[in-house]
Amino acid sequence: MTPADGRPGRDNNRTNPGNPGKRGGPSAGSARRGSRPRGRNRRRPVDPARRAAFDALRAVTAHDAYANLAGPALFTERQLSTRDAAFATELLNGTARLMGTYDRIIEAAGGRKLSTLQAAIIDILRLSAHQLLSMRVPSHAAVAASVDLAGAAVGEHATGLVYAITRRIDAHDLAGWIENLSEGLDATDALALRTHHPRWIVDAYAEVLPAAEVEAALQANNEPPITTLAVRPGLTTVADLIDEGATAHPDLPTAATIAGSPRRLAAVREGRAGVQDPGSQRVALRLADTGAPEGPWLDLCAGPGGKAALLAGLAIEQGQRLYAAELQPHRAVLVAQALRAYAGPHAPVVVAADGTRPAWRPNHFARVMADVPCTGLGALRRRPEARWRKSEQALDSLVDLQRRLLTTAIESTTPGGVVAYVTCSPHRRETSEVVNTVLADRPDAERLGPDTQLWPHRDGTDAMFQALLRRR
């Protein structure tokens, strides 16, 4: 039976701390009273999970916070129960992920442009849409909770408007809204609406994927990834992680998956393992496994340190030292934190340095990882709001930076050494085109085999791109 507020496993006999004496939470109680707002200056009982999700969403939309960072921090600060934190996380992340689609639904339901609505009211309506259209929250609970949230967070003057638009949103399910809003759209715009992406991202995917795969690739961005851990070689093993409750990854010798918080594992708390997507592990392992002369290794853009931590252990296994360079000092601190568990004669070194103006001499490193800043279109499944925040116009400056960093990587590599050019993006302009452009001016470097493009829908990884080059 679906609980009154839609939270799986909720005990409706439990007294809700945000609404003492009512069963099923304030939403159900309000619904029983009737959802239409009445009176002024009444004290609104607001479900703490919904209030926390609203405050986190405000941080995302008003202050450019990241949902995957702002949410957990706020939910911990508010001391939400495990169940309420799970509800708030789905409410926040799911709303942020489908935000563009919900905005179109809100405009249609409200019969007015979004720009005519107060920003906080828009966020309340976005949360309402997600509860009604994508979660198992009963209509009466979602409507009543939204009205109460509007009264408490914005003011009584907002409750009538929120009530009216929320009721109209509830007139169709998500498929019905998509069908209605798709009328008159061309095939690409309809696909963008159906998969909840801006059109320019759909176009970018369509450039590099067979037509039959584009929708599956876009839909895969709507599925949160399984949490995957990477061991720090020499400090722990996958077997150790399994002993702590993790599950071995089916393909990768350095990876294990885990449900729940990774911090419950001692290996993670002590820096002997860390959270890292399987795609990132694949590109690091491929660089380490490619033949190269002896000599130090370089991670050219190391922040926040996940790949550097894996590469440091792999370098030590081969009797080498990793140098991890990061432009931003605060991110260099994160790199040092990720590498903190390594010690000994080949312990990694962290350098705060601009990769386009290297602080090291050329022709020095045997292996160089150039995991360059990019649009991040390959990691949309783990960054819920990112697809609506990014723009195609940012590509011009990124591509120029990517070319300069790859040039530095080649010039930093000793003859016979290997460069891995990596982006977490499938966009052609910042992947193969960057490599082609740089190689056209670098007769002292050559490609090592075909490039690699990973995909969530094919490989269960972020959409990482890797080109391997050798310095002649």
Short mmCIF file of C-alpha atoms in Angstrom, two decimals:
data_model
loop_
_atom_site.label_atom_id
_atom_site.label_comp_id
_atom_site.label_asym_id
_atom_site.label_seq_id
_atom_site.Cartn_x
_atom_site.Cartn_y
_atom_site.Cartn_z
CA MET A 1 0.00 0.00 0.00
CA THR A 2 1.38 3.41 -0.88
CA PRO A 3 2.05 5.51 2.19
CA ALA A 4 0.14 8.76 2.54
CA ASP A 5 3.15 10.92 1.68
CA GLY A 6 4.65 8.52 -0.86
CA ARG A 7 7.73 7.54 1.13
CA PRO A 8 8.49 3.83 0.74
CA GLY A 9 8.15 1.93 3.96
CA ARG A 10 6.69 4.85 5.90
CA ASP A 11 4.92 3.88 9.06
CA ASN A 12 1.76 5.95 9.00
CA ASN A 13 1.19 5.24 12.67
CA ARG A 14 4.37 7.11 13.48
CA THR A 15 3.91 10.57 14.84
CA ASN A 16 5.52 13.06 12.49
CA PRO A 17 7.84 15.35 14.44
CA GLY A 18 6.93 18.27 12.16
CA ASN A 19 3.24 17.91 12.93
CA PRO A 20 2.66 16.41 16.37
CA GLY A 21 -0.50 14.46 16.80
CA LYS A 22 -1.24 13.90 13.11
CA ARG A 23 -0.84 10.58 11.32
CA GLY A 24 0.74 10.31 7.91
CA GLY A 25 2.48 13.67 8.18
CA PRO A 26 1.25 17.19 7.70
CA SER A 27 0.44 16.63 4.05
CA ALA A 28 -2.15 13.99 4.79
CA GLY A 29 -3.56 16.03 7.64
CA SER A 30 -3.91 19.13 5.50
CA ALA A 31 -5.50 17.09 2.78
CA ARG A 32 -8.13 15.76 5.14
CA ARG A 33 -8.95 19.30 6.12
CA GLY A 34 -9.29 20.22 2.45
CA SER A 35 -6.47 21.56 0.40
CA ARG A 36 -7.76 25.02 -0.46
CA PRO A 37 -5.99 27.61 1.71
CA ARG A 38 -8.15 29.31 4.30
CA GLY A 39 -7.57 32.33 6.49
CA ARG A 40 -4.48 34.46 7.00
CA ASN A 41 -1.53 34.29 9.33
CA ARG A 42 -2.18 30.68 10.20
CA ARG A 43 0.83 28.69 11.30
CA ARG A 44 1.73 26.30 8.52
CA PRO A 45 2.92 22.82 9.48
CA VAL A 46 5.60 21.94 6.93
CA ASP A 47 7.08 18.49 6.50
CA PRO A 48 10.80 18.83 7.43
CA ALA A 49 11.91 16.70 4.46
CA ARG A 50 10.02 18.84 1.96
CA ARG A 51 11.21 22.03 3.62
CA ALA A 52 14.82 20.82 3.44
CA ALA A 53 14.43 19.85 -0.23
CA PHE A 54 12.96 23.30 -0.95
CA ASP A 55 15.80 25.12 0.82
CA ALA A 56 18.40 23.03 -1.01
CA LEU A 57 16.68 23.67 -4.36
CA ARG A 58 16.68 27.41 -3.61
CA ALA A 59 20.45 27.18 -3.06
CA VAL A 60 20.76 25.48 -6.46
CA THR A 61 18.56 27.85 -8.44
CA ALA A 62 19.39 31.12 -6.67
CA HIS A 63 23.04 30.65 -5.71
CA ASP A 64 24.37 28.14 -8.27
CA ALA A 65 24.98 25.47 -5.61
CA TYR A 66 25.41 21.86 -6.72
CA ALA A 67 22.45 19.67 -5.74
CA ASN A 68 24.65 16.66 -5.02
CA LEU A 69 26.66 18.73 -2.51
CA ALA A 70 24.09 21.17 -1.11
CA GLY A 71 21.48 18.49 -0.44
CA PRO A 72 23.50 16.07 1.69
CA ALA A 73 25.09 18.92 3.67
CA LEU A 74 21.73 20.50 4.46
CA PHE A 75 20.00 17.21 5.25
CA THR A 76 22.76 16.35 7.70
CA GLU A 77 22.58 19.82 9.28
CA ARG A 78 18.79 19.44 9.70
CA GLN A 79 19.32 15.97 11.22
CA LEU A 80 16.75 14.33 8.96
CA SER A 81 16.04 10.69 9.63
CA THR A 82 17.40 8.18 7.13
CA ARG A 83 13.96 7.78 5.56
CA ASP A 84 13.29 11.53 5.37
CA ALA A 85 16.77 12.17 3.97
CA ALA A 86 16.10 9.59 1.24
CA PHE A 87 12.77 11.26 0.42
CA ALA A 88 14.33 14.74 0.37
CA THR A 89 17.21 13.50 -1.79
CA GLU A 90 14.89 12.04 -4.43
CA LEU A 91 12.70 15.16 -4.29
CA LEU A 92 15.67 17.50 -4.74
CA ASN A 93 17.67 15.53 -7.30
CA GLY A 94 14.67 14.40 -9.34
CA THR A 95 13.28 17.93 -9.45
CA ALA A 96 16.66 19.36 -10.48
CA ARG A 97 17.09 16.68 -13.15
CA LEU A 98 13.70 17.30 -14.82
CA MET A 99 13.57 21.03 -14.06
CA GLY A 100 13.36 22.21 -17.68
CA THR A 101 10.47 19.88 -18.42
CA TYR A 102 8.65 20.88 -15.24
CA ASP A 103 9.08 24.55 -16.12
CA ARG A 104 7.24 24.01 -19.39
CA ILE A 105 4.49 22.12 -17.57
CA ILE A 106 4.18 24.90 -14.97
CA GLU A 107 3.84 27.51 -17.73
CA ALA A 108 1.18 25.47 -19.47
CA ALA A 109 -0.71 24.72 -16.25
CA GLY A 110 -0.46 28.30 -15.02
CA GLY A 111 -1.24 29.89 -18.38
CA ARG A 112 1.58 32.38 -17.84
CA LYS A 113 5.29 32.78 -18.41
CA LEU A 114 7.62 31.57 -15.71
CA SER A 115 9.13 35.05 -15.55
CA THR A 116 5.87 36.37 -14.08
CA LEU A 117 6.22 34.15 -11.01
CA GLN A 118 8.30 34.74 -7.88
CA ALA A 119 11.43 32.56 -7.91
CA ALA A 120 10.57 30.80 -4.64
CA ILE A 121 7.09 30.00 -5.93
CA ILE A 122 8.58 28.49 -9.09
CA ASP A 123 10.73 26.19 -6.95
CA ILE A 124 7.70 25.14 -4.90
CA LEU A 125 5.81 24.34 -8.11
CA ARG A 126 8.80 22.38 -9.45
CA LEU A 127 8.80 20.27 -6.29
CA SER A 128 5.03 19.84 -6.61
CA ALA A 129 5.42 18.66 -10.19
CA HIS A 130 8.00 16.07 -9.22
CA GLN A 131 5.84 14.69 -6.41
CA LEU A 132 2.77 14.51 -8.65
CA LEU A 133 4.37 13.32 -11.89
CA SER A 134 7.43 11.26 -10.93
CA MET A 135 7.03 10.07 -7.33
CA ARG A 136 4.41 7.92 -5.67
CA VAL A 137 3.00 10.80 -3.67
CA PRO A 138 -0.82 10.84 -3.66
CA SER A 139 -2.34 13.94 -5.22
CA HIS A 140 -4.03 15.17 -2.07
CA ALA A 141 -0.80 14.96 -0.09
CA ALA A 142 1.31 16.67 -2.76
CA VAL A 143 -1.19 19.52 -3.20
CA ALA A 144 -1.67 20.11 0.52
CA ALA A 145 2.07 19.91 1.25
CA SER A 146 2.81 22.40 -1.52
CA VAL A 147 0.24 24.87 -0.21
CA ASP A 148 1.61 24.56 3.33
CA LEU A 149 5.17 25.02 2.04
CA ALA A 150 4.12 28.12 0.08
CA GLY A 151 2.42 29.60 3.15
CA ALA A 152 5.43 28.98 5.38
CA ALA A 153 8.22 29.82 2.95
CA VAL A 154 6.69 32.63 0.89
CA GLY A 155 3.56 33.86 2.64
CA GLU A 156 -0.18 33.34 2.71
CA HIS A 157 -0.56 35.46 -0.41
CA ALA A 158 1.13 32.68 -2.41
CA THR A 159 -1.04 29.80 -1.30
CA GLY A 160 -3.97 30.37 -3.63
CA LEU A 161 -1.75 30.56 -6.69
CA VAL A 162 0.23 27.48 -5.71
CA TYR A 163 -2.98 25.58 -5.01
CA ALA A 164 -4.48 26.48 -8.37
CA ILE A 165 -1.41 25.66 -10.48
CA THR A 166 -0.61 22.48 -8.57
CA ARG A 167 -4.15 21.23 -9.13
CA ARG A 168 -3.81 21.93 -12.85
CA ILE A 169 -0.46 20.12 -12.98
CA ASP A 170 -2.27 17.13 -11.51
CA ALA A 171 -4.70 17.12 -14.44
CA HIS A 172 -2.32 14.87 -16.44
CA ASP A 173 0.39 12.36 -15.69
CA LEU A 174 3.91 12.99 -17.01
CA ALA A 175 3.31 11.05 -20.22
CA GLY A 176 0.15 13.04 -20.84
CA TRP A 177 1.95 16.35 -20.36
CA ILE A 178 4.77 15.24 -22.68
CA GLU A 179 2.22 14.25 -25.33
CA ASN A 180 0.40 17.58 -25.04
CA LEU A 181 3.53 19.70 -25.08
CA SER A 182 5.02 17.77 -28.00
CA GLU A 183 2.30 18.85 -30.39
CA GLY A 184 3.86 20.86 -33.21
CA LEU A 185 7.48 20.14 -32.23
CA ASP A 186 9.98 18.69 -34.68
CA ALA A 187 11.48 15.27 -33.95
CA THR A 188 14.57 16.60 -32.15
CA ASP A 189 12.67 19.02 -29.92
CA ALA A 190 10.18 16.25 -29.10
CA LEU A 191 13.07 13.94 -28.19
CA ALA A 192 14.60 16.66 -26.02
CA LEU A 193 11.30 17.12 -24.18
CA ARG A 194 10.72 13.37 -23.83
CA THR A 195 14.20 12.76 -22.39
CA HIS A 196 14.38 15.98 -20.34
CA HIS A 197 17.41 17.60 -22.01
CA PRO A 198 18.09 20.92 -23.74
CA ARG A 199 18.12 20.56 -27.51
CA TRP A 200 21.81 21.42 -27.91
CA ILE A 201 22.77 18.38 -25.83
CA VAL A 202 20.51 16.16 -27.92
CA ASP A 203 22.22 17.51 -31.05
CA ALA A 204 25.66 16.81 -29.55
CA TYR A 205 24.73 13.20 -28.73
CA ALA A 206 23.20 12.71 -32.18
CA GLU A 207 26.48 13.76 -33.82
CA VAL A 208 28.44 10.89 -32.31
CA LEU A 209 25.94 8.08 -31.74
CA PRO A 210 23.95 5.88 -34.14
CA ALA A 211 20.43 7.28 -34.41
CA ALA A 212 18.94 4.19 -32.79
CA GLU A 213 20.99 4.74 -29.62
CA VAL A 214 20.46 8.44 -28.98
CA GLU A 215 17.30 8.16 -26.90
CA ALA A 216 18.71 5.33 -24.78
CA ALA A 217 21.86 7.36 -24.13
CA LEU A 218 19.83 10.40 -23.07
CA GLN A 219 17.47 8.36 -20.90
CA ALA A 220 20.50 6.82 -19.15
CA ASN A 221 21.34 10.30 -17.87
CA ASN A 222 18.09 10.20 -15.89
CA GLU A 223 19.14 7.17 -13.86
CA PRO A 224 21.34 7.89 -10.80
CA PRO A 225 24.53 5.79 -10.94
CA ILE A 226 25.45 3.00 -8.56
CA THR A 227 28.08 4.15 -6.08
CA THR A 228 31.43 2.67 -7.11
CA LEU A 229 34.62 2.65 -5.06
CA ALA A 230 38.21 2.53 -6.25
CA VAL A 231 40.97 1.02 -4.15
CA ARG A 232 44.25 2.85 -3.70
CA PRO A 233 46.70 0.19 -4.95
CA GLY A 234 49.15 -0.88 -2.27
CA LEU A 235 46.93 0.44 0.52
CA THR A 236 43.93 -1.87 0.30
CA THR A 237 42.33 -4.44 -1.99
CA VAL A 238 38.90 -5.17 -3.40
CA ALA A 239 38.82 -8.19 -1.09
CA ASP A 240 39.23 -5.83 1.88
CA LEU A 241 36.28 -3.75 0.64
CA ILE A 242 34.17 -6.89 0.24
CA ASP A 243 34.98 -7.80 3.85
CA GLU A 244 33.54 -4.41 4.82
CA GLY A 245 30.30 -5.00 2.89
CA ALA A 246 31.05 -3.90 -0.69
CA THR A 247 30.49 -6.01 -3.82
CA ALA A 248 33.21 -6.70 -6.39
CA HIS A 249 32.81 -4.90 -9.72
CA PRO A 250 32.24 -7.43 -12.55
CA ASP A 251 35.00 -6.05 -14.82
CA LEU A 252 37.45 -3.80 -13.00
CA PRO A 253 40.21 -5.16 -10.70
CA THR A 254 40.29 -1.91 -8.71
CA ALA A 255 36.53 -1.38 -8.23
CA ALA A 256 33.71 -2.39 -5.92
CA THR A 257 30.13 -1.17 -5.59
CA ILE A 258 28.31 -0.25 -2.43
CA ALA A 259 24.81 0.67 -1.27
CA GLY A 260 24.42 3.41 1.31
CA SER A 261 27.04 5.81 2.55
CA PRO A 262 30.65 4.99 1.53
CA ARG A 263 31.80 6.61 4.77
CA ARG A 264 30.70 3.54 6.69
CA LEU A 265 33.77 1.75 5.30
CA ALA A 266 36.98 2.26 7.26
CA ALA A 267 39.00 2.08 4.02
CA VAL A 268 37.14 5.13 2.70
CA ARG A 269 37.41 7.09 5.93
CA GLU A 270 41.15 6.41 6.08
CA GLY A 271 41.84 7.32 2.44
CA ARG A 272 42.73 3.77 1.33
CA ALA A 273 39.76 3.79 -1.07
CA GLY A 274 37.50 6.45 -2.54
CA VAL A 275 34.37 6.97 -4.59
CA GLN A 276 35.21 6.92 -8.31
CA ASP A 277 33.20 6.18 -11.43
CA PRO A 278 34.26 3.03 -13.33
CA GLY A 279 34.94 5.17 -16.41
CA SER A 280 37.55 7.20 -14.56
CA GLN A 281 39.17 3.99 -13.36
CA ARG A 282 39.24 2.56 -16.89
CA VAL A 283 41.10 5.54 -18.36
CA ALA A 284 43.64 5.56 -15.51
CA LEU A 285 44.26 1.81 -15.82
CA ARG A 286 44.66 2.08 -19.59
CA LEU A 287 47.33 4.78 -19.20
CA ALA A 288 49.17 2.72 -16.58
CA ASP A 289 49.05 -0.43 -18.74
CA THR A 290 50.41 1.21 -21.92
CA GLY A 291 54.12 0.66 -22.50
CA ALA A 292 56.34 3.63 -21.67
CA PRO A 293 59.90 4.32 -20.50
CA GLU A 294 60.72 4.49 -16.81
CA GLY A 295 60.29 7.88 -15.21
CA PRO A 296 57.93 10.02 -13.13
CA TRP A 297 54.23 10.38 -13.95
CA LEU A 298 52.18 13.58 -14.15
CA ASP A 299 48.48 14.26 -13.56
CA LEU A 300 48.19 17.63 -15.30
CA CYS A 301 44.73 18.70 -14.02
CA ALA A 302 44.47 16.64 -10.86
CA GLY A 303 41.60 18.23 -8.91
CA PRO A 304 39.75 16.95 -6.98
CA GLY A 305 42.12 13.98 -6.82
CA GLY A 306 40.21 10.79 -7.63
CA LYS A 307 42.25 9.76 -10.67
CA ALA A 308 45.45 11.04 -9.03
CA ALA A 309 44.88 8.71 -6.07
CA LEU A 310 44.50 5.69 -8.33
CA LEU A 311 47.41 6.72 -10.57
CA ALA A 312 49.66 7.30 -7.53
CA GLY A 313 49.20 3.71 -6.39
CA LEU A 314 49.69 2.34 -9.92
CA ALA A 315 52.87 4.42 -10.29
CA ILE A 316 54.24 3.17 -6.98
CA GLU A 317 53.61 -0.42 -8.09
CA GLN A 318 55.92 0.32 -11.05
CA GLY A 319 58.53 2.02 -8.84
CA GLN A 320 57.61 5.53 -9.97
CA ARG A 321 56.33 8.73 -8.37
CA LEU A 322 53.23 10.71 -9.41
CA TYR A 323 53.23 14.50 -9.52
CA ALA A 324 49.71 15.91 -9.25
CA ALA A 325 49.28 19.46 -10.57
CA GLU A 326 46.18 21.55 -9.91
CA LEU A 327 45.59 25.19 -10.80
CA GLN A 328 43.20 26.13 -8.01
CA PRO A 329 44.80 26.11 -4.53
CA HIS A 330 41.60 24.98 -2.80
CA ARG A 331 41.32 22.06 -5.21
CA ALA A 332 45.00 21.27 -4.67
CA VAL A 333 44.09 20.85 -1.00
CA LEU A 334 41.45 18.30 -2.04
CA VAL A 335 44.07 16.46 -4.11
CA ALA A 336 46.43 16.32 -1.13
CA GLN A 337 43.57 15.00 0.99
CA ALA A 338 42.87 12.26 -1.56
CA LEU A 339 46.56 11.27 -1.57
CA ARG A 340 47.08 11.51 2.18
CA ALA A 341 47.39 7.79 2.82
CA TYR A 342 50.44 7.31 0.58
CA ALA A 343 53.91 7.42 2.20
CA GLY A 344 57.39 6.18 1.45
CA PRO A 345 60.07 7.01 -1.11
CA HIS A 346 57.61 7.23 -4.02
CA ALA A 347 54.87 9.14 -2.19
CA PRO A 348 53.03 11.47 -4.62
CA VAL A 349 53.72 15.19 -4.74
CA VAL A 350 50.99 17.82 -5.14
CA VAL A 351 51.85 21.01 -7.04
CA ALA A 352 49.59 24.09 -7.30
CA ALA A 353 50.41 25.07 -10.87
CA ASP A 354 48.85 26.33 -14.11
CA GLY A 355 49.03 23.55 -16.67
CA THR A 356 49.22 26.06 -19.53
CA ARG A 357 52.35 27.62 -17.98
CA PRO A 358 54.10 24.59 -16.53
CA ALA A 359 56.34 24.87 -13.48
CA TRP A 360 58.39 21.84 -14.60
CA ARG A 361 60.89 21.34 -17.38
CA PRO A 362 59.77 19.80 -20.71
CA ASN A 363 60.44 16.21 -21.84
CA HIS A 364 60.38 15.01 -18.22
CA PHE A 365 57.48 12.65 -17.55
CA ALA A 366 57.02 9.09 -18.81
CA ARG A 367 53.21 9.14 -18.51
CA VAL A 368 50.95 12.20 -18.46
CA MET A 369 47.23 12.28 -17.68
CA ALA A 370 45.55 15.37 -19.17
CA ASP A 371 41.99 15.10 -17.81
CA VAL A 372 41.05 18.57 -18.98
CA PRO A 373 38.22 20.89 -17.84
CA CYS A 374 35.16 20.24 -20.03
CA THR A 375 31.39 20.70 -20.25
CA GLY A 376 30.83 17.55 -18.18
CA LEU A 377 28.14 16.29 -20.56
CA GLY A 378 29.31 12.78 -19.75
CA ALA A 379 28.44 13.06 -16.05
CA LEU A 380 24.88 14.36 -16.25
CA ARG A 381 23.46 11.41 -14.34
CA ARG A 382 25.42 12.34 -11.19
CA ARG A 383 24.97 16.14 -11.48
CA PRO A 384 21.20 16.63 -11.55
CA GLU A 385 20.95 20.33 -12.41
CA ALA A 386 23.97 20.48 -14.73
CA ARG A 387 22.13 19.99 -18.04
CA TRP A 388 20.01 23.11 -17.46
CA ARG A 389 22.94 25.22 -16.23
CA LYS A 390 25.46 24.54 -19.01
CA SER A 391 25.43 26.25 -22.37
CA GLU A 392 26.91 25.56 -25.77
CA GLN A 393 28.49 29.03 -25.77
CA ALA A 394 30.93 27.91 -23.04
CA LEU A 395 32.51 25.49 -25.50
CA ASP A 396 34.60 28.12 -27.31
CA SER A 397 36.71 29.05 -24.30
CA LEU A 398 36.87 25.44 -23.10
CA VAL A 399 38.13 24.14 -26.43
CA ASP A 400 40.94 26.72 -26.50
CA LEU A 401 41.98 25.74 -22.96
CA GLN A 402 41.81 22.03 -23.83
CA ARG A 403 44.12 22.50 -26.82
CA ARG A 404 46.67 24.41 -24.74
CA LEU A 405 46.62 21.80 -21.98
CA LEU A 406 47.08 18.94 -24.44
CA THR A 407 50.01 20.81 -25.99
CA THR A 408 51.58 21.17 -22.53
CA ALA A 409 50.98 17.47 -21.88
CA ILE A 410 52.82 16.49 -25.08
CA GLU A 411 55.70 18.87 -24.37
CA SER A 412 55.99 17.55 -20.79
CA THR A 413 56.40 13.96 -21.98
CA THR A 414 59.75 12.34 -22.59
CA PRO A 415 60.33 10.79 -26.06
CA GLY A 416 58.64 7.40 -26.10
CA GLY A 417 56.32 8.44 -23.28
CA VAL A 418 52.51 8.32 -23.30
CA VAL A 419 49.86 11.03 -22.96
CA ALA A 420 46.23 10.28 -22.07
CA TYR A 421 43.89 13.06 -23.22
CA VAL A 422 40.65 12.62 -21.25
CA THR A 423 37.35 14.47 -20.98
CA CYS A 424 34.12 13.57 -19.23
CA SER A 425 32.16 14.50 -22.33
CA PRO A 426 31.12 12.95 -25.62
CA HIS A 427 30.91 16.33 -27.40
CA ARG A 428 32.98 16.06 -30.58
CA ARG A 429 34.36 19.59 -30.33
CA GLU A 430 36.12 18.86 -27.04
CA THR A 431 37.10 15.26 -27.75
CA SER A 432 38.41 14.00 -31.10
CA GLU A 433 38.46 17.48 -32.70
CA VAL A 434 40.81 18.82 -30.00
CA VAL A 435 43.17 15.89 -30.52
CA ASN A 436 43.04 16.23 -34.32
CA THR A 437 43.76 19.96 -34.16
CA VAL A 438 46.72 19.62 -31.79
CA LEU A 439 48.24 16.65 -33.61
CA ALA A 440 48.07 18.58 -36.89
CA ASP A 441 50.71 20.93 -35.45
CA ARG A 442 52.70 18.31 -33.52
CA PRO A 443 54.68 15.99 -35.78
CA ASP A 444 56.46 14.80 -32.63
CA ALA A 445 53.30 13.01 -31.38
CA GLU A 446 51.05 10.26 -32.75
CA ARG A 447 47.82 8.49 -31.80
CA LEU A 448 48.04 5.03 -30.21
CA GLY A 449 45.09 3.19 -31.72
CA PRO A 450 41.45 4.31 -31.87
CA ASP A 451 40.01 6.70 -29.29
CA THR A 452 37.76 5.34 -26.55
CA GLN A 453 34.30 6.77 -25.86
CA LEU A 454 32.46 5.19 -22.93
CA TRP A 455 28.69 5.55 -22.40
CA PRO A 456 26.31 5.01 -19.48
CA HIS A 457 23.83 3.04 -21.61
CA ARG A 458 26.56 0.80 -23.06
CA ASP A 459 29.22 0.54 -20.40
CA GLY A 460 27.53 1.53 -17.14
CA THR A 461 30.04 4.37 -16.76
CA ASP A 462 30.15 8.11 -17.21
CA ALA A 463 30.59 9.10 -20.87
CA MET A 464 34.39 9.39 -20.61
CA PHE A 465 36.51 10.03 -23.68
CA GLN A 466 40.16 9.00 -23.94
CA ALA A 467 42.78 9.38 -26.68
CA LEU A 468 46.22 7.87 -26.09
CA LEU A 469 49.19 9.58 -27.75
CA ARG A 470 52.88 8.73 -27.87
CA ARG A 471 55.66 11.30 -27.98
CA ARG A 472 58.12 10.49 -30.74
#
